[in-house]
Amino acid sequence: MELSQPAVEFHQSFLEVWQGEDIGEGHGMSLDLAEGLDLNQPRDFAQWVRKLIDEERTPQPGRVPSTNLWMTEDSTYLGSIQLRHNLGTEYLRTRGGHVGYTVRSSSRGQGLATAALMQLLPLARERGLEKLLVTCLEANPASARVIEKAGGVYEMTTGGLRRYWVSL
């Protein structure tokens, strides 16, 4: 598995996930940037990919600069991970944190989320971050293990959400 920049060549593989698999809540996918687009259509998918890439330098109103990466193997889309460069919104400070990720259901339990989060840490340091807030639902012990394996230190649980800090 490697982290790749979103790209149109993953369209077919992404559609397999989008149409047929459980993606959970899709954390880290930035699906809201696809609002009004039909991701089944190559042209719309390409537009969404461009928005994901552009979010690093020119985020949409109400969003913070973010690096969007896809977990891939060869031409297969396995999942997404997003690094938000700051906690500039109330939602990110209280619920979303610096990182969001999701793994396609057929690839879960293979350590992909852990590997992706570990690969993301040096990038976060390069962006000048000293620590990351990473959250998960209390009802998602697998995600809690991912965060803990990456060095996450539990802070508290509030509103059904576990909060961790990862020092860089």
C-alpha positions as a printed NumPy array, in Angstrom:
array([[  0.   ,   0.   ,   0.   ],
       [  1.185,   3.48 ,  -0.767],
       [ -0.265,   6.928,  -0.269],
       [ -1.019,   8.552,  -3.609],
       [ -2.367,  11.886,  -4.673],
       [ -6.002,  11.531,  -5.806],
       [ -6.03 ,  10.775,  -9.523],
       [ -8.553,  10.018, -12.252],
       [ -6.912,   6.671, -13.009],
       [ -8.504,   5.319,  -9.814],
       [-12.013,   6.168, -11.04 ],
       [-13.18 ,   2.608, -11.735],
       [-11.749,   1.236,  -8.517],
       [-13.242,   4.122,  -6.534],
       [-16.648,   3.43 ,  -8.103],
       [-16.496,  -0.169,  -6.879],
       [-16.238,   1.18 ,  -3.355],
       [-18.679,   4.03 ,  -3.869],
       [-21.373,   1.804,  -5.361],
       [-20.93 ,  -1.505,  -3.63 ],
       [-19.053,  -1.32 ,  -0.364],
       [-19.595,   0.09 ,   3.058],
       [-17.437,   3.195,   3.433],
       [-18.797,   4.025,   6.866],
       [-19.077,   7.739,   7.375],
       [-16.348,   8.352,   4.824],
       [-14.07 ,  10.339,   7.141],
       [-11.165,  11.806,   5.23 ],
       [-12.839,  11.449,   1.84 ],
       [-14.065,  15.052,   1.47 ],
       [-17.257,  13.834,  -0.155],
       [-18.825,  17.215,   0.563],
       [-16.574,  18.621,  -2.19 ],
       [-18.435,  16.353,  -4.612],
       [-21.787,  17.983,  -3.862],
       [-23.649,  18.556,  -7.115],
       [-21.33 ,  16.217,  -9.005],
       [-22.106,  12.748, -10.32 ],
       [-18.992,  10.783,  -9.414],
       [-20.051,   8.052, -11.837],
       [-19.262,  10.452, -14.679],
       [-15.557,  10.739, -15.586],
       [-15.757,  14.501, -16.065],
       [-17.359,  15.069, -12.638],
       [-14.95 ,  12.642, -10.982],
       [-12.028,  14.566, -12.507],
       [-13.497,  17.817, -11.169],
       [-13.762,  16.323,  -7.668],
       [-10.166,  15.051,  -7.875],
       [ -9.025,  18.577,  -8.805],
       [-10.887,  20.006,  -5.79 ],
       [ -9.219,  17.454,  -3.505],
       [ -5.779,  18.406,  -4.776],
       [ -6.509,  22.148,  -4.697],
       [ -7.68 ,  21.956,  -1.091],
       [ -4.039,  21.972,   0.006],
       [ -3.524,  25.574,  -1.124],
       [ -6.955,  27.014,  -1.911],
       [ -9.614,  25.399,   0.28 ],
       [-13.296,  26.017,  -0.308],
       [-14.961,  28.626,   1.956],
       [-15.453,  27.334,   5.491],
       [-12.716,  24.699,   5.11 ],
       [ -9.061,  24.655,   6.153],
       [ -6.063,  23.772,   3.975],
       [ -5.864,  19.989,   3.812],
       [ -3.744,  17.342,   2.159],
       [ -5.894,  14.576,   0.677],
       [ -4.224,  11.278,  -0.075],
       [ -5.52 ,   7.929,  -1.24 ],
       [ -4.403,   4.527,  -0.048],
       [ -3.68 ,   2.594,  -3.225],
       [ -2.147,  -0.605,  -4.448],
       [ -1.36 ,  -0.698,  -8.157],
       [ -4.557,   0.691,  -9.736],
       [ -6.783,  -0.133,  -6.769],
       [ -8.286,   2.476,  -4.463],
       [ -8.193,   1.135,  -0.896],
       [ -9.139,   4.182,   1.149],
       [ -8.519,   7.832,   1.932],
       [ -6.684,   9.838,   4.553],
       [ -6.77 ,  13.585,   5.059],
       [ -4.412,  15.85 ,   6.983],
       [ -6.021,  19.131,   7.986],
       [ -3.265,  21.683,   8.42 ],
       [ -4.949,  23.439,  11.332],
       [ -8.002,  23.257,  13.583],
       [ -9.469,  26.479,  12.226],
       [-13.142,  25.56 ,  12.611],
       [-15.227,  24.746,  15.664],
       [-16.069,  21.346,  14.185],
       [-12.397,  20.422,  13.778],
       [-11.526,  21.63 ,  17.28 ],
       [-14.329,  19.651,  18.912],
       [-14.966,  16.641,  16.658],
       [-13.019,  16.298,  13.42 ],
       [ -9.419,  16.827,  14.477],
       [ -6.406,  17.033,  12.169],
       [ -6.875,  13.632,  10.546],
       [ -9.71 ,  11.715,   8.954],
       [ -9.426,   8.331,   7.274],
       [-11.523,   5.528,   5.873],
       [-10.68 ,   2.138,   4.42 ],
       [-12.884,   0.205,   1.998],
       [-14.662,  -2.603,   3.834],
       [-12.976,  -5.383,   1.834],
       [ -9.541,  -4.103,   2.954],
       [-10.221,  -3.504,   6.638],
       [ -8.33 ,  -5.43 ,   9.304],
       [ -5.124,  -5.51 ,   7.26 ],
       [ -3.32 ,  -2.616,   8.968],
       [ -3.897,  -0.122,   6.13 ],
       [ -5.243,   2.684,   8.309],
       [ -2.329,   2.271,  10.734],
       [  0.196,   2.293,   7.894],
       [ -1.44 ,   5.344,   6.305],
       [ -1.513,   7.271,   9.581],
       [  2.13 ,   6.402,  10.274],
       [  3.103,   7.582,   6.764],
       [  1.172,  10.811,   7.323],
       [  3.095,  11.816,  10.472],
       [  6.259,  13.026,   8.674],
       [  4.085,  15.088,   6.325],
       [  2.412,  16.697,   9.332],
       [  5.842,  17.582,  10.741],
       [  6.799,  19.095,   7.368],
       [  3.657,  21.252,   7.579],
       [  4.922,  22.643,  10.908],
       [  2.544,  20.771,  13.184],
       [  3.828,  19.69 ,  16.587],
       [  0.913,  17.479,  17.578],
       [ -2.223,  16.119,  15.962],
       [ -5.722,  15.791,  17.334],
       [ -7.131,  12.493,  16.061],
       [-10.627,  11.387,  17.007],
       [-12.793,   8.322,  16.589],
       [-16.204,   7.195,  17.648],
       [-16.314,   5.456,  21.001],
       [-18.147,   2.637,  19.212],
       [-15.155,   2.096,  16.867],
       [-12.469,   0.243,  18.85 ],
       [-10.587,  -0.659,  15.648],
       [-10.016,   3.034,  14.916],
       [ -8.944,   3.618,  18.527],
       [ -6.294,   0.89 ,  18.085],
       [ -5.074,   2.571,  14.878],
       [ -4.6  ,   5.87 ,  16.692],
       [ -2.924,   4.235,  19.686],
       [ -0.485,   2.322,  17.426],
       [  0.499,   5.673,  15.904],
       [  1.348,   7.02 ,  19.356],
       [ -2.007,   8.58 ,  20.168],
       [ -2.423,   9.5  ,  23.818],
       [ -6.015,   9.352,  25.011],
       [ -7.367,  12.675,  26.27 ],
       [-11.052,  12.07 ,  26.962],
       [-14.379,  10.894,  25.601],
       [-17.07 ,  13.467,  24.951],
       [-20.322,  13.104,  23.074],
       [-19.451,   9.539,  22.069],
       [-16.125,  10.649,  20.589],
       [-12.681,   9.55 ,  21.822],
       [-10.025,  12.277,  21.547],
       [ -6.316,  11.492,  21.174],
       [ -3.194,  13.588,  20.718],
       [ -0.26 ,  12.351,  18.665],
       [  3.004,  14.202,  19.385],
       [  5.257,  14.775,  16.424]])
